[in-house]
Amino acid sequence: MMKQELAKVITHQPIQGDYYNITLSTSEIAPLVQPGQFLEVLVPNLADAVLRRPFSIYNVEEDSVSILYKVVGKGTRAMQRLAPGDEVDVIGPLGNGFPSLANGAYPVLIAGGYGAAALYLHARRCLKKGAVFIGGRAALDILCAEEFRQQGWDVQISTEDGSLGDRGLITDLFDRWLKQYRKIHGIQDPIEIFACGPEGLLRAVGDRAKNNQCSGWLSMDRHMGCGVGVCLTCVIKQKNSEDDWQWARCCKDGPVFESREVLWDE
Ligand SMILES: Cc1cc2nc3c(=O)[nH]c(=O)nc-3n(C[C@H](O)[C@H](O)[C@H](O)COP(=O)(O)OP(=O)(O)OC[C@H]3O[C@@H](n4cnc5c(N)ncnc54)[C@H](O)[C@@H]3O)c2cc1C
Ligand code: FES
């Protein structure tokens, strides 16, 4: 059930680089949130913009929610100017969110950039802790590593420029882990993957899920117009069978899809 709320900014802090953490008082939305769901924020002080902006719900307390965002354009630049006490119109929680970990599975989270924000609540609520792979261009793009560690997760990091963790793509690090996790880490359970990040990463993670015959839950980061299932800006092709597909809305039917359901564009 989604709610619309006028939420007061409680705290708003820079984290690192272009990333900020904003906490909003939302007594109606907060208790309803499931990991992987998102909010549509109507950014104030944005003269020409009527569209809301989608942000994953990073964390939840009894009557507040937090967003971890990167300043990339005019909406997020305007958001950056919000101060404690300001009010923001928000709709949420939206989308399906991540499913609970399957019985007996070993959880593997894979995040690219601010995708870490979408996975953190899942990590916090997951009863069994596993491995989390966090990748980004440079050290400043690696978010929440300490927070995942504090929740008991085995954190693996890679950056494209080698400024933190391994140098290279996070999928390269994941591939190396896949080859040895049974032997070195003694993990016997089948793995289940949960991922959020840019499309290239999700596609690569989906391939690995298929090759390893495990579930791969992908949270799709699509441009959104309405965020509530009406405008069809956010559609992807969802497979019904090997030769049949239908349009699915990332905002309403997703943003989380199982990798076998997604028919990627050529
Ligand atoms: C379900 C969902 C969850 C999201 N969660 C987060 C989050 O937790 N933290 C966060 O920082 N961002 C998140 N985003 C992305 C965020 O919505 C956009 O960065 C934001 O809307 C940009 O607004 P803007 O007005 O600042 O940028 P604009 O001025 O509209 O665009 C600036 C640049 O960003 C690009 N851009 C805009 N939207 C997206 C997008 N969805 N994906 C990729 N590029 C985009 C544009 O093409 C352009 O190059 C999420 C998006 C979705 C769909
Ligand atoms: S954003 Fe409008 S239908 Fe998904």
CSV table of C-alpha atoms and ligand atoms in Angstrom, one decimal:
chain,number,residue,atom,x,y,z
A,1,MET,CA,0.0,0.0,0.0
A,2,MET,CA,1.5,3.3,-1.0
A,3,LYS,CA,1.2,6.6,0.9
A,4,GLN,CA,1.8,10.2,0.1
A,5,GLU,CA,3.3,12.2,2.9
A,6,LEU,CA,4.7,15.7,3.5
A,7,ALA,CA,8.0,14.6,5.1
A,8,LYS,CA,10.2,16.8,7.2
A,9,VAL,CA,14.0,16.6,6.7
A,10,ILE,CA,15.5,15.4,9.9
A,11,THR,CA,19.2,15.2,8.9
A,12,HIS,CA,21.0,15.9,5.6
A,13,GLN,CA,24.7,15.1,5.4
A,14,PRO,CA,27.4,14.8,2.8
A,15,ILE,CA,29.0,11.3,2.8
A,16,GLN,CA,31.8,11.4,0.3
A,17,GLY,CA,32.3,12.9,-3.2
A,18,ASP,CA,28.9,13.7,-4.7
A,19,TYR,CA,27.0,11.5,-2.3
A,20,TYR,CA,24.6,12.6,0.3
A,21,ASN,CA,22.4,11.0,3.0
A,22,ILE,CA,19.0,12.5,3.8
A,23,THR,CA,16.7,11.3,6.5
A,24,LEU,CA,13.0,12.2,6.3
A,25,SER,CA,10.4,11.9,9.0
A,26,THR,CA,7.7,9.6,7.4
A,27,SER,CA,5.5,8.0,10.1
A,28,GLU,CA,3.1,6.5,7.6
A,29,ILE,CA,5.6,5.2,4.9
A,30,ALA,CA,8.3,3.9,7.2
A,31,PRO,CA,6.4,1.0,8.8
A,32,LEU,CA,5.4,-0.3,5.3
A,33,VAL,CA,8.8,-0.5,3.7
A,34,GLN,CA,10.2,-3.7,2.3
A,35,PRO,CA,13.9,-4.0,1.2
A,36,GLY,CA,14.4,-2.9,-2.4
A,37,GLN,CA,11.4,-0.6,-2.5
A,38,PHE,CA,11.7,3.1,-3.5
A,39,LEU,CA,10.3,6.6,-2.9
A,40,GLU,CA,9.2,9.2,-5.5
A,41,VAL,CA,10.4,12.5,-4.2
A,42,LEU,CA,8.9,15.8,-5.4
A,43,VAL,CA,12.0,18.0,-5.2
A,44,PRO,CA,11.1,21.5,-4.0
A,45,ASN,CA,12.7,24.7,-5.4
A,46,LEU,CA,12.8,23.2,-8.9
A,47,ALA,CA,11.0,25.8,-11.0
A,48,ASP,CA,10.6,23.8,-14.3
A,49,ALA,CA,10.2,20.3,-12.9
A,50,VAL,CA,7.0,18.6,-12.1
A,51,LEU,CA,8.3,15.1,-12.2
A,52,ARG,CA,9.2,13.3,-9.1
A,53,ARG,CA,12.6,11.6,-8.8
A,54,PRO,CA,12.9,7.9,-7.7
A,55,PHE,CA,15.3,6.9,-4.9
A,56,SER,CA,15.8,3.6,-3.2
A,57,ILE,CA,15.0,3.4,0.4
A,58,TYR,CA,18.4,3.0,2.0
A,59,ASN,CA,17.4,2.6,5.6
A,60,VAL,CA,14.3,2.7,7.8
A,61,GLU,CA,13.7,3.5,11.5
A,62,GLU,CA,10.3,3.4,13.2
A,63,ASP,CA,9.1,6.7,11.7
A,64,SER,CA,11.8,7.8,9.3
A,65,VAL,CA,13.4,6.7,6.1
A,66,SER,CA,16.8,7.5,4.6
A,67,ILE,CA,18.0,8.0,1.0
A,68,LEU,CA,21.5,7.8,-0.1
A,69,TYR,CA,21.8,9.8,-3.3
A,70,LYS,CA,24.4,11.1,-5.9
A,71,VAL,CA,24.1,14.6,-7.3
A,72,VAL,CA,23.9,14.1,-11.1
A,73,GLY,CA,21.6,16.7,-12.4
A,74,LYS,CA,19.1,19.5,-11.7
A,75,GLY,CA,16.8,17.5,-9.4
A,76,THR,CA,19.5,16.2,-7.2
A,77,ARG,CA,21.3,19.5,-7.2
A,78,ALA,CA,18.1,21.1,-5.9
A,79,MET,CA,17.7,18.3,-3.4
A,80,GLN,CA,21.2,19.1,-2.1
A,81,ARG,CA,19.9,22.4,-0.8
A,82,LEU,CA,17.3,20.9,1.5
A,83,ALA,CA,17.9,21.7,5.2
A,84,PRO,CA,16.6,20.1,8.4
A,85,GLY,CA,13.1,21.3,9.0
A,86,ASP,CA,12.3,21.7,5.3
A,87,GLU,CA,9.3,19.7,4.0
A,88,VAL,CA,9.3,17.3,1.0
A,89,ASP,CA,6.4,15.6,-0.7
A,90,VAL,CA,7.1,11.9,-1.0
A,91,ILE,CA,5.2,8.9,-2.3
A,92,GLY,CA,6.1,5.4,-1.2
A,93,PRO,CA,6.9,2.7,-0.6
A,94,LEU,CA,6.8,1.9,-4.3
A,95,GLY,CA,7.7,-1.2,-6.3
A,96,ASN,CA,7.9,-4.9,-5.4
A,97,GLY,CA,11.2,-5.0,-3.5
A,98,PHE,CA,13.5,-8.0,-3.1
A,99,PRO,CA,12.1,-11.4,-2.1
A,100,SER,CA,13.3,-13.0,1.2
A,101,LEU,CA,16.3,-15.3,0.9
A,102,ALA,CA,15.2,-18.8,-0.1
A,103,ASN,CA,15.5,-21.5,2.6
A,104,GLY,CA,18.9,-22.9,2.8
A,105,ALA,CA,20.5,-20.5,0.3
A,106,TYR,CA,23.7,-18.4,0.8
A,107,PRO,CA,23.1,-14.7,0.0
A,108,VAL,CA,25.3,-12.8,-2.4
A,109,LEU,CA,24.7,-9.1,-2.9
A,110,ILE,CA,26.3,-7.3,-5.9
A,111,ALA,CA,26.2,-3.5,-6.0
A,112,GLY,CA,27.4,-0.9,-8.5
A,113,GLY,CA,27.7,2.7,-7.3
A,114,TYR,CA,24.5,3.9,-5.4
A,115,GLY,CA,23.1,0.4,-6.0
A,116,ALA,CA,24.5,-0.3,-2.5
A,117,ALA,CA,21.7,1.9,-1.1
A,118,ALA,CA,19.1,-0.4,-2.5
A,119,LEU,CA,20.7,-3.5,-1.0
A,120,TYR,CA,21.6,-2.3,2.5
A,121,LEU,CA,18.1,-2.8,4.1
A,122,HIS,CA,18.0,-6.2,2.6
A,123,ALA,CA,21.4,-7.0,4.1
A,124,ARG,CA,20.2,-5.6,7.5
A,125,ARG,CA,17.0,-7.6,7.6
A,126,CYS,CA,18.4,-10.9,6.0
A,127,LEU,CA,18.7,-13.4,8.9
A,128,LYS,CA,21.6,-15.1,7.2
A,129,LYS,CA,24.7,-13.0,6.3
A,130,GLY,CA,26.7,-13.8,3.2
A,131,ALA,CA,29.0,-11.9,0.8
A,132,VAL,CA,28.5,-8.5,-0.6
A,133,PHE,CA,30.4,-7.3,-3.7
A,134,ILE,CA,30.6,-3.5,-4.1
A,135,GLY,CA,32.0,-2.0,-7.3
A,136,GLY,CA,32.5,1.5,-8.6
A,137,ARG,CA,34.7,3.7,-10.8
A,138,ALA,CA,36.8,5.0,-7.9
A,139,ALA,CA,37.1,4.8,-4.1
A,140,LEU,CA,34.6,7.7,-3.7
A,141,ASP,CA,31.9,5.5,-5.5
A,142,ILE,CA,32.2,2.7,-2.9
A,143,LEU,CA,29.3,3.2,-0.5
A,144,CYS,CA,28.3,1.5,2.8
A,145,ALA,CA,31.2,-0.9,3.0
A,146,GLU,CA,31.5,-0.4,6.7
A,147,GLU,CA,27.8,-0.6,7.3
A,148,PHE,CA,27.6,-4.0,5.5
A,149,ARG,CA,30.6,-5.2,7.6
A,150,GLN,CA,28.9,-4.1,10.8
A,151,GLN,CA,25.9,-6.2,9.8
A,152,GLY,CA,28.2,-9.2,9.6
A,153,TRP,CA,28.7,-9.4,5.8
A,154,ASP,CA,31.9,-10.5,4.0
A,155,VAL,CA,32.6,-7.3,2.0
A,156,GLN,CA,34.5,-7.5,-1.3
A,157,ILE,CA,35.4,-4.3,-3.1
A,158,SER,CA,36.7,-3.4,-6.6
A,159,THR,CA,37.2,-0.1,-8.4
A,160,GLU,CA,38.0,0.5,-12.0
A,161,ASP,CA,40.9,2.7,-11.2
A,162,GLY,CA,42.2,0.5,-8.4
A,163,SER,CA,41.9,3.3,-5.8
A,164,LEU,CA,40.2,0.9,-3.4
A,165,GLY,CA,40.0,-2.9,-3.3
A,166,ASP,CA,40.8,-4.9,-6.4
A,167,ARG,CA,41.4,-3.1,-9.7
A,168,GLY,CA,38.8,-4.0,-12.3
A,169,LEU,CA,35.1,-4.7,-12.7
A,170,ILE,CA,33.1,-6.1,-9.7
A,171,THR,CA,32.0,-9.0,-11.9
A,172,ASP,CA,35.7,-10.0,-12.4
A,173,LEU,CA,36.1,-10.2,-8.6
A,174,PHE,CA,32.8,-12.1,-8.4
A,175,ASP,CA,34.0,-14.5,-11.1
A,176,ARG,CA,37.2,-15.3,-9.1
A,177,TRP,CA,35.1,-15.8,-5.9
A,178,LEU,CA,32.7,-18.1,-7.8
A,179,LYS,CA,35.6,-20.4,-8.7
A,180,GLN,CA,36.8,-20.9,-5.2
A,181,TYR,CA,34.0,-20.2,-2.7
A,182,ARG,CA,33.2,-23.8,-1.9
A,183,LYS,CA,36.8,-24.7,-1.3
A,184,ILE,CA,38.2,-21.6,0.4
A,185,HIS,CA,35.1,-20.3,2.2
A,186,GLY,CA,33.6,-23.7,2.9
A,187,ILE,CA,30.2,-22.7,1.6
A,188,GLN,CA,28.1,-25.7,0.6
A,189,ASP,CA,24.7,-24.0,0.2
A,190,PRO,CA,23.5,-22.9,-3.2
A,191,ILE,CA,23.9,-19.2,-3.7
A,192,GLU,CA,21.2,-16.7,-4.4
A,193,ILE,CA,22.1,-13.3,-5.9
A,194,PHE,CA,20.6,-9.9,-5.3
A,195,ALA,CA,21.9,-7.0,-7.4
A,196,CYS,CA,21.4,-3.3,-8.1
A,197,GLY,CA,23.5,-1.1,-10.3
A,198,PRO,CA,23.8,0.1,-13.9
A,199,GLU,CA,22.3,-2.0,-16.7
A,200,GLY,CA,25.6,-3.5,-17.9
A,201,LEU,CA,26.3,-4.8,-14.4
A,202,LEU,CA,22.8,-6.3,-14.0
A,203,ARG,CA,23.1,-8.0,-17.4
A,204,ALA,CA,26.5,-9.5,-16.5
A,205,VAL,CA,25.1,-10.7,-13.1
A,206,GLY,CA,22.1,-12.2,-14.8
A,207,ASP,CA,24.4,-14.2,-17.1
A,208,ARG,CA,26.3,-15.5,-14.0
A,209,ALA,CA,23.1,-16.5,-12.3
A,210,LYS,CA,22.0,-18.5,-15.3
A,211,ASN,CA,25.4,-20.2,-15.7
A,212,ASN,CA,25.4,-21.1,-12.0
A,213,GLN,CA,21.7,-22.2,-12.1
A,214,CYS,CA,20.8,-19.9,-9.2
A,215,SER,CA,18.3,-17.2,-8.8
A,216,GLY,CA,19.5,-13.7,-9.6
A,217,TRP,CA,17.2,-10.9,-8.4
A,218,LEU,CA,18.0,-7.7,-10.4
A,219,SER,CA,16.8,-4.3,-9.3
A,220,MET,CA,16.4,-2.3,-12.6
A,221,ASP,CA,17.5,1.3,-12.6
A,222,ARG,CA,15.3,2.8,-15.4
A,223,HIS,CA,14.3,6.4,-16.0
A,224,MET,CA,10.9,6.9,-14.5
A,225,GLY,CA,8.2,9.4,-15.3
A,226,CYS,CA,5.3,8.9,-12.9
A,227,GLY,CA,6.7,6.1,-10.8
A,228,VAL,CA,3.3,4.6,-10.2
A,229,GLY,CA,2.5,2.6,-13.3
A,230,VAL,CA,0.7,5.1,-15.5
A,231,CYS,CA,3.1,6.7,-18.0
A,232,LEU,CA,5.0,3.6,-19.3
A,233,THR,CA,8.4,5.4,-19.4
A,234,CYS,CA,10.0,2.6,-17.5
A,235,VAL,CA,9.0,-0.5,-19.4
A,236,ILE,CA,11.2,-3.6,-20.1
A,237,LYS,CA,10.5,-6.8,-21.9
A,238,GLN,CA,9.5,-9.6,-19.5
A,239,LYS,CA,9.7,-13.1,-20.8
A,240,ASN,CA,6.7,-15.4,-20.4
A,241,SER,CA,8.4,-18.3,-22.1
A,242,GLU,CA,11.3,-18.8,-24.5
A,243,ASP,CA,9.5,-17.2,-27.4
A,244,ASP,CA,6.9,-15.0,-25.8
A,245,TRP,CA,7.3,-11.7,-23.8
A,246,GLN,CA,5.2,-8.8,-22.5
A,247,TRP,CA,6.0,-5.2,-21.5
A,248,ALA,CA,6.5,-4.8,-17.7
A,249,ARG,CA,6.7,-1.6,-15.8
A,250,CYS,CA,9.8,-1.3,-13.6
A,251,CYS,CA,8.1,1.1,-11.2
A,252,LYS,CA,5.0,-1.1,-10.6
A,253,ASP,CA,5.8,-4.7,-11.7
A,254,GLY,CA,9.5,-4.2,-10.6
A,255,PRO,CA,12.0,-2.7,-10.0
A,256,VAL,CA,13.1,-6.3,-9.0
A,257,PHE,CA,13.0,-9.0,-11.7
A,258,GLU,CA,14.4,-12.5,-11.7
A,259,SER,CA,17.2,-12.6,-14.3
A,260,ARG,CA,15.5,-15.3,-16.4
A,261,GLU,CA,12.5,-13.1,-16.8
A,262,VAL,CA,14.4,-10.2,-18.4
A,263,LEU,CA,14.6,-10.0,-22.2
A,264,TRP,CA,17.5,-7.6,-22.8
A,265,ASP,CA,17.6,-5.4,-25.9
A,266,GLU,CA,20.2,-6.4,-28.5
B,1,LIG,C1,14.1,2.6,-8.7
B,1,LIG,C2,15.2,3.6,-8.8
B,1,LIG,C3,16.0,3.8,-7.6
B,1,LIG,C4,17.0,4.7,-7.6
B,1,LIG,N1,17.7,4.9,-6.4
B,1,LIG,C5,18.7,5.8,-6.4
B,1,LIG,C6,19.4,6.0,-5.2
B,1,LIG,O1,19.2,5.3,-4.2
B,1,LIG,N2,20.4,6.9,-5.2
B,1,LIG,C7,20.6,7.7,-6.3
B,1,LIG,O2,21.5,8.6,-6.2
B,1,LIG,N3,19.9,7.6,-7.4
B,1,LIG,C8,18.9,6.7,-7.5
B,1,LIG,N4,18.2,6.5,-8.7
B,1,LIG,C9,18.5,7.4,-9.8
B,1,LIG,C10,17.9,8.8,-9.6
B,1,LIG,O3,16.5,8.6,-9.7
B,1,LIG,C11,18.4,9.8,-10.6
B,1,LIG,O4,19.8,10.0,-10.4
B,1,LIG,C12,17.7,11.1,-10.4
B,1,LIG,O5,16.3,11.0,-10.8
B,1,LIG,C13,18.4,12.2,-11.3
B,1,LIG,O6,17.6,13.4,-11.2
B,1,LIG,P1,18.3,14.7,-11.6
B,1,LIG,O7,17.1,15.7,-11.9
B,1,LIG,O8,19.3,15.2,-10.7
B,1,LIG,O9,19.0,14.4,-13.0
B,1,LIG,P2,18.6,14.8,-14.5
B,1,LIG,O10,18.9,16.3,-14.6
B,1,LIG,O11,17.2,14.3,-14.8
B,1,LIG,O12,19.6,13.9,-15.2
B,1,LIG,C14,21.0,14.1,-15.0
B,1,LIG,C15,21.8,12.9,-15.6
B,1,LIG,O13,21.4,11.7,-14.9
B,1,LIG,C16,20.9,10.7,-15.8
B,1,LIG,N5,19.9,10.0,-15.1
B,1,LIG,C17,18.7,10.5,-14.7
B,1,LIG,N6,17.9,9.5,-14.1
B,1,LIG,C18,18.7,8.4,-14.2
B,1,LIG,C19,18.5,7.0,-13.8
B,1,LIG,N7,17.4,6.6,-13.3
B,1,LIG,N8,19.5,6.1,-14.1
B,1,LIG,C20,20.6,6.5,-14.7
B,1,LIG,N9,20.8,7.8,-15.1
B,1,LIG,C21,19.9,8.7,-14.8
B,1,LIG,C22,20.4,11.5,-17.0
B,1,LIG,O14,20.4,10.8,-18.2
B,1,LIG,C23,21.4,12.6,-17.1
B,1,LIG,O15,22.6,12.2,-17.7
B,1,LIG,C24,17.2,5.5,-8.7
B,1,LIG,C25,16.5,5.4,-9.9
B,1,LIG,C26,15.5,4.4,-9.9
B,1,LIG,C27,14.7,4.2,-11.1
B,2,FES,S1,7.4,5.4,-14.4
B,2,FES,FE1,5.4,5.7,-15.2
B,2,FES,S2,4.8,3.7,-15.6
B,2,FES,FE2,6.7,3.4,-14.6
